[in-house]
């Protein structure tokens, strides 16, 4: 599978929502919805976890990704990832990366040409 990187540096192609959607695995999406509902205190369904990846033009996107300010910003600036942005790393992105340091490593690697 081709590596797909979200605007924020998450790896879509490693995300269980993306993989479950790609494989049409409703049972996996239902299990994921249950797991993430418990982990994040949200009431998610399999439909909420259905995602074709951050860069899909028409979606579907994971419920959070559909509303993601970082994704919307990158789309508006016409950048594939925040690593390409002249404002890297803005306050919005920095706040997110504090919770997801592996995404920062991906973006830093892209900026360094890795």
mmCIF file with all atom_site columns, C-alpha atoms in Angstrom:
data_model
loop_
_atom_site.group_PDB
_atom_site.id
_atom_site.type_symbol
_atom_site.label_atom_id
_atom_site.label_alt_id
_atom_site.label_comp_id
_atom_site.label_asym_id
_atom_site.label_entity_id
_atom_site.label_seq_id
_atom_site.pdbx_PDB_ins_code
_atom_site.Cartn_x
_atom_site.Cartn_y
_atom_site.Cartn_z
_atom_site.occupancy
_atom_site.B_iso_or_equiv
_atom_site.pdbx_formal_charge
_atom_site.auth_seq_id
_atom_site.auth_comp_id
_atom_site.auth_asym_id
_atom_site.auth_atom_id
_atom_site.pdbx_PDB_model_num
ATOM 1   C CA . UNK A 1 1   ? 0.000   0.000  0.000  1.00 0.00 ? 1   UNK A CA 1
ATOM 2   C CA . UNK A 1 2   ? 1.242   3.450  -0.907 1.00 0.00 ? 2   UNK A CA 1
ATOM 3   C CA . UNK A 1 3   ? 2.128   5.657  2.076  1.00 0.00 ? 3   UNK A CA 1
ATOM 4   C CA . UNK A 1 4   ? -0.429  8.449  2.410  1.00 0.00 ? 4   UNK A CA 1
ATOM 5   C CA . UNK A 1 5   ? 0.391   11.342 4.716  1.00 0.00 ? 5   UNK A CA 1
ATOM 6   C CA . UNK A 1 6   ? -2.322  13.638 6.030  1.00 0.00 ? 6   UNK A CA 1
ATOM 7   C CA . UNK A 1 7   ? -1.880  17.395 6.018  1.00 0.00 ? 7   UNK A CA 1
ATOM 8   C CA . UNK A 1 8   ? -1.014  17.291 9.735  1.00 0.00 ? 8   UNK A CA 1
ATOM 9   C CA . UNK A 1 9   ? 1.588   14.533 9.421  1.00 0.00 ? 9   UNK A CA 1
ATOM 10  C CA . UNK A 1 10  ? -0.518  11.566 10.485 1.00 0.00 ? 10  UNK A CA 1
ATOM 11  C CA . UNK A 1 11  ? -0.076  8.572  8.209  1.00 0.00 ? 11  UNK A CA 1
ATOM 12  C CA . UNK A 1 12  ? -3.487  7.881  6.667  1.00 0.00 ? 12  UNK A CA 1
ATOM 13  C CA . UNK A 1 13  ? -2.314  4.592  5.166  1.00 0.00 ? 13  UNK A CA 1
ATOM 14  C CA . UNK A 1 14  ? -1.586  3.266  8.683  1.00 0.00 ? 14  UNK A CA 1
ATOM 15  C CA . UNK A 1 15  ? -4.859  4.508  10.191 1.00 0.00 ? 15  UNK A CA 1
ATOM 16  C CA . UNK A 1 16  ? -7.361  1.767  11.072 1.00 0.00 ? 16  UNK A CA 1
ATOM 17  C CA . UNK A 1 17  ? -10.228 3.950  9.808  1.00 0.00 ? 17  UNK A CA 1
ATOM 18  C CA . UNK A 1 18  ? -8.586  4.292  6.396  1.00 0.00 ? 18  UNK A CA 1
ATOM 19  C CA . UNK A 1 19  ? -7.632  0.609  6.239  1.00 0.00 ? 19  UNK A CA 1
ATOM 20  C CA . UNK A 1 20  ? -11.113 -0.550 7.287  1.00 0.00 ? 20  UNK A CA 1
ATOM 21  C CA . UNK A 1 21  ? -12.705 1.710  4.679  1.00 0.00 ? 21  UNK A CA 1
ATOM 22  C CA . UNK A 1 22  ? -10.287 0.625  1.954  1.00 0.00 ? 22  UNK A CA 1
ATOM 23  C CA . UNK A 1 23  ? -11.036 -3.034 2.693  1.00 0.00 ? 23  UNK A CA 1
ATOM 24  C CA . UNK A 1 24  ? -14.793 -2.508 3.077  1.00 0.00 ? 24  UNK A CA 1
ATOM 25  C CA . UNK A 1 25  ? -14.504 -4.087 6.533  1.00 0.00 ? 25  UNK A CA 1
ATOM 26  C CA . UNK A 1 26  ? -17.644 -2.952 8.347  1.00 0.00 ? 26  UNK A CA 1
ATOM 27  C CA . UNK A 1 27  ? -16.899 -5.165 11.369 1.00 0.00 ? 27  UNK A CA 1
ATOM 28  C CA . UNK A 1 28  ? -13.471 -3.540 11.783 1.00 0.00 ? 28  UNK A CA 1
ATOM 29  C CA . UNK A 1 29  ? -15.023 -0.061 11.535 1.00 0.00 ? 29  UNK A CA 1
ATOM 30  C CA . UNK A 1 30  ? -17.665 -0.991 14.126 1.00 0.00 ? 30  UNK A CA 1
ATOM 31  C CA . UNK A 1 31  ? -14.971 -2.299 16.485 1.00 0.00 ? 31  UNK A CA 1
ATOM 32  C CA . UNK A 1 32  ? -12.902 0.838  15.899 1.00 0.00 ? 32  UNK A CA 1
ATOM 33  C CA . UNK A 1 33  ? -15.904 3.057  16.617 1.00 0.00 ? 33  UNK A CA 1
ATOM 34  C CA . UNK A 1 34  ? -16.416 1.264  19.924 1.00 0.00 ? 34  UNK A CA 1
ATOM 35  C CA . UNK A 1 35  ? -12.730 1.536  20.863 1.00 0.00 ? 35  UNK A CA 1
ATOM 36  C CA . UNK A 1 36  ? -12.445 5.209  19.951 1.00 0.00 ? 36  UNK A CA 1
ATOM 37  C CA . UNK A 1 37  ? -15.786 6.033  21.595 1.00 0.00 ? 37  UNK A CA 1
ATOM 38  C CA . UNK A 1 38  ? -14.438 4.683  24.874 1.00 0.00 ? 38  UNK A CA 1
ATOM 39  C CA . UNK A 1 39  ? -10.998 6.245  24.458 1.00 0.00 ? 39  UNK A CA 1
ATOM 40  C CA . UNK A 1 40  ? -12.232 9.720  23.534 1.00 0.00 ? 40  UNK A CA 1
ATOM 41  C CA . UNK A 1 41  ? -15.566 9.888  25.362 1.00 0.00 ? 41  UNK A CA 1
ATOM 42  C CA . UNK A 1 42  ? -17.498 10.283 22.125 1.00 0.00 ? 42  UNK A CA 1
ATOM 43  C CA . UNK A 1 43  ? -20.386 8.335  20.642 1.00 0.00 ? 43  UNK A CA 1
ATOM 44  C CA . UNK A 1 44  ? -18.920 7.195  17.316 1.00 0.00 ? 44  UNK A CA 1
ATOM 45  C CA . UNK A 1 45  ? -20.461 4.860  14.765 1.00 0.00 ? 45  UNK A CA 1
ATOM 46  C CA . UNK A 1 46  ? -18.836 2.874  11.971 1.00 0.00 ? 46  UNK A CA 1
ATOM 47  C CA . UNK A 1 47  ? -19.989 5.630  9.595  1.00 0.00 ? 47  UNK A CA 1
ATOM 48  C CA . UNK A 1 48  ? -18.115 8.196  11.710 1.00 0.00 ? 48  UNK A CA 1
ATOM 49  C CA . UNK A 1 49  ? -14.951 6.125  11.238 1.00 0.00 ? 49  UNK A CA 1
ATOM 50  C CA . UNK A 1 50  ? -15.312 5.701  7.476  1.00 0.00 ? 50  UNK A CA 1
ATOM 51  C CA . UNK A 1 51  ? -12.454 7.545  5.785  1.00 0.00 ? 51  UNK A CA 1
ATOM 52  C CA . UNK A 1 52  ? -10.857 7.652  2.333  1.00 0.00 ? 52  UNK A CA 1
ATOM 53  C CA . UNK A 1 53  ? -7.934  9.684  3.655  1.00 0.00 ? 53  UNK A CA 1
ATOM 54  C CA . UNK A 1 54  ? -7.289  13.332 4.302  1.00 0.00 ? 54  UNK A CA 1
ATOM 55  C CA . UNK A 1 55  ? -6.604  14.160 0.659  1.00 0.00 ? 55  UNK A CA 1
ATOM 56  C CA . UNK A 1 56  ? -9.673  12.495 -0.818 1.00 0.00 ? 56  UNK A CA 1
ATOM 57  C CA . UNK A 1 57  ? -11.443 15.200 -2.814 1.00 0.00 ? 57  UNK A CA 1
ATOM 58  C CA . UNK A 1 58  ? -14.960 14.080 -1.952 1.00 0.00 ? 58  UNK A CA 1
ATOM 59  C CA . UNK A 1 59  ? -14.491 12.031 1.209  1.00 0.00 ? 59  UNK A CA 1
ATOM 60  C CA . UNK A 1 60  ? -15.763 10.334 3.129  1.00 0.00 ? 60  UNK A CA 1
ATOM 61  C CA . UNK A 1 61  ? -13.524 11.508 5.918  1.00 0.00 ? 61  UNK A CA 1
ATOM 62  C CA . UNK A 1 62  ? -13.386 10.395 9.527  1.00 0.00 ? 62  UNK A CA 1
ATOM 63  C CA . UNK A 1 63  ? -15.812 12.633 11.426 1.00 0.00 ? 63  UNK A CA 1
ATOM 64  C CA . UNK A 1 64  ? -12.968 14.580 13.059 1.00 0.00 ? 64  UNK A CA 1
ATOM 65  C CA . UNK A 1 65  ? -11.038 14.941 9.799  1.00 0.00 ? 65  UNK A CA 1
ATOM 66  C CA . UNK A 1 66  ? -14.089 16.346 8.016  1.00 0.00 ? 66  UNK A CA 1
ATOM 67  C CA . UNK A 1 67  ? -14.034 19.244 10.508 1.00 0.00 ? 67  UNK A CA 1
ATOM 68  C CA . UNK A 1 68  ? -10.248 19.489 10.926 1.00 0.00 ? 68  UNK A CA 1
ATOM 69  C CA . UNK A 1 69  ? -8.946  23.077 10.853 1.00 0.00 ? 69  UNK A CA 1
ATOM 70  C CA . UNK A 1 70  ? -5.453  21.912 9.891  1.00 0.00 ? 70  UNK A CA 1
ATOM 71  C CA . UNK A 1 71  ? -6.787  19.959 6.914  1.00 0.00 ? 71  UNK A CA 1
ATOM 72  C CA . UNK A 1 72  ? -8.938  22.922 5.849  1.00 0.00 ? 72  UNK A CA 1
ATOM 73  C CA . UNK A 1 73  ? -5.971  25.287 6.164  1.00 0.00 ? 73  UNK A CA 1
ATOM 74  C CA . UNK A 1 74  ? -3.749  23.041 4.054  1.00 0.00 ? 74  UNK A CA 1
ATOM 75  C CA . UNK A 1 75  ? -6.449  22.702 1.427  1.00 0.00 ? 75  UNK A CA 1
ATOM 76  C CA . UNK A 1 76  ? -6.878  26.483 1.361  1.00 0.00 ? 76  UNK A CA 1
ATOM 77  C CA . UNK A 1 77  ? -3.128  27.001 0.971  1.00 0.00 ? 77  UNK A CA 1
ATOM 78  C CA . UNK A 1 78  ? -2.915  24.211 -1.609 1.00 0.00 ? 78  UNK A CA 1
ATOM 79  C CA . UNK A 1 79  ? -0.236  22.266 0.275  1.00 0.00 ? 79  UNK A CA 1
ATOM 80  C CA . UNK A 1 80  ? -0.101  18.486 0.525  1.00 0.00 ? 80  UNK A CA 1
ATOM 81  C CA . UNK A 1 81  ? 1.232   18.625 4.097  1.00 0.00 ? 81  UNK A CA 1
ATOM 82  C CA . UNK A 1 82  ? 2.051   21.315 6.611  1.00 0.00 ? 82  UNK A CA 1
ATOM 83  C CA . UNK A 1 83  ? 5.730   20.594 5.919  1.00 0.00 ? 83  UNK A CA 1
ATOM 84  C CA . UNK A 1 84  ? 5.318   22.557 2.666  1.00 0.00 ? 84  UNK A CA 1
ATOM 85  C CA . UNK A 1 85  ? 3.748   25.579 4.352  1.00 0.00 ? 85  UNK A CA 1
ATOM 86  C CA . UNK A 1 86  ? 5.669   28.831 4.768  1.00 0.00 ? 86  UNK A CA 1
ATOM 87  C CA . UNK A 1 87  ? 4.006   29.206 8.201  1.00 0.00 ? 87  UNK A CA 1
ATOM 88  C CA . UNK A 1 88  ? 5.364   25.862 9.494  1.00 0.00 ? 88  UNK A CA 1
ATOM 89  C CA . UNK A 1 89  ? 4.865   25.246 12.375 1.00 0.00 ? 89  UNK A CA 1
ATOM 90  C CA . UNK A 1 90  ? 2.001   27.596 13.181 1.00 0.00 ? 90  UNK A CA 1
ATOM 91  C CA . UNK A 1 91  ? 0.340   27.738 16.600 1.00 0.00 ? 91  UNK A CA 1
ATOM 92  C CA . UNK A 1 92  ? -2.588  25.579 15.454 1.00 0.00 ? 92  UNK A CA 1
ATOM 93  C CA . UNK A 1 93  ? -0.272  22.834 14.230 1.00 0.00 ? 93  UNK A CA 1
ATOM 94  C CA . UNK A 1 94  ? 2.080   23.093 17.211 1.00 0.00 ? 94  UNK A CA 1
ATOM 95  C CA . UNK A 1 95  ? -0.816  22.554 19.625 1.00 0.00 ? 95  UNK A CA 1
ATOM 96  C CA . UNK A 1 96  ? -1.840  19.408 17.713 1.00 0.00 ? 96  UNK A CA 1
ATOM 97  C CA . UNK A 1 97  ? 1.716   18.068 17.480 1.00 0.00 ? 97  UNK A CA 1
ATOM 98  C CA . UNK A 1 98  ? 2.104   18.232 21.267 1.00 0.00 ? 98  UNK A CA 1
ATOM 99  C CA . UNK A 1 99  ? -0.393  15.341 21.400 1.00 0.00 ? 99  UNK A CA 1
ATOM 100 C CA . UNK A 1 100 ? 0.971   13.478 18.369 1.00 0.00 ? 100 UNK A CA 1
ATOM 101 C CA . UNK A 1 101 ? 4.778   13.721 18.356 1.00 0.00 ? 101 UNK A CA 1
ATOM 102 C CA . UNK A 1 102 ? 5.075   11.017 15.682 1.00 0.00 ? 102 UNK A CA 1
ATOM 103 C CA . UNK A 1 103 ? 3.275   13.351 13.252 1.00 0.00 ? 103 UNK A CA 1
ATOM 104 C CA . UNK A 1 104 ? 5.885   16.033 13.992 1.00 0.00 ? 104 UNK A CA 1
ATOM 105 C CA . UNK A 1 105 ? 8.643   13.550 13.154 1.00 0.00 ? 105 UNK A CA 1
ATOM 106 C CA . UNK A 1 106 ? 6.951   12.825 9.814  1.00 0.00 ? 106 UNK A CA 1
ATOM 107 C CA . UNK A 1 107 ? 6.572   16.521 8.965  1.00 0.00 ? 107 UNK A CA 1
ATOM 108 C CA . UNK A 1 108 ? 10.123  17.354 10.058 1.00 0.00 ? 108 UNK A CA 1
ATOM 109 C CA . UNK A 1 109 ? 11.371  14.480 7.903  1.00 0.00 ? 109 UNK A CA 1
ATOM 110 C CA . UNK A 1 110 ? 9.468   15.806 4.901  1.00 0.00 ? 110 UNK A CA 1
ATOM 111 C CA . UNK A 1 111 ? 10.933  19.274 5.458  1.00 0.00 ? 111 UNK A CA 1
ATOM 112 C CA . UNK A 1 112 ? 14.414  17.749 5.632  1.00 0.00 ? 112 UNK A CA 1
ATOM 113 C CA . UNK A 1 113 ? 13.799  15.838 2.406  1.00 0.00 ? 113 UNK A CA 1
ATOM 114 C CA . UNK A 1 114 ? 13.629  12.375 3.974  1.00 0.00 ? 114 UNK A CA 1
#
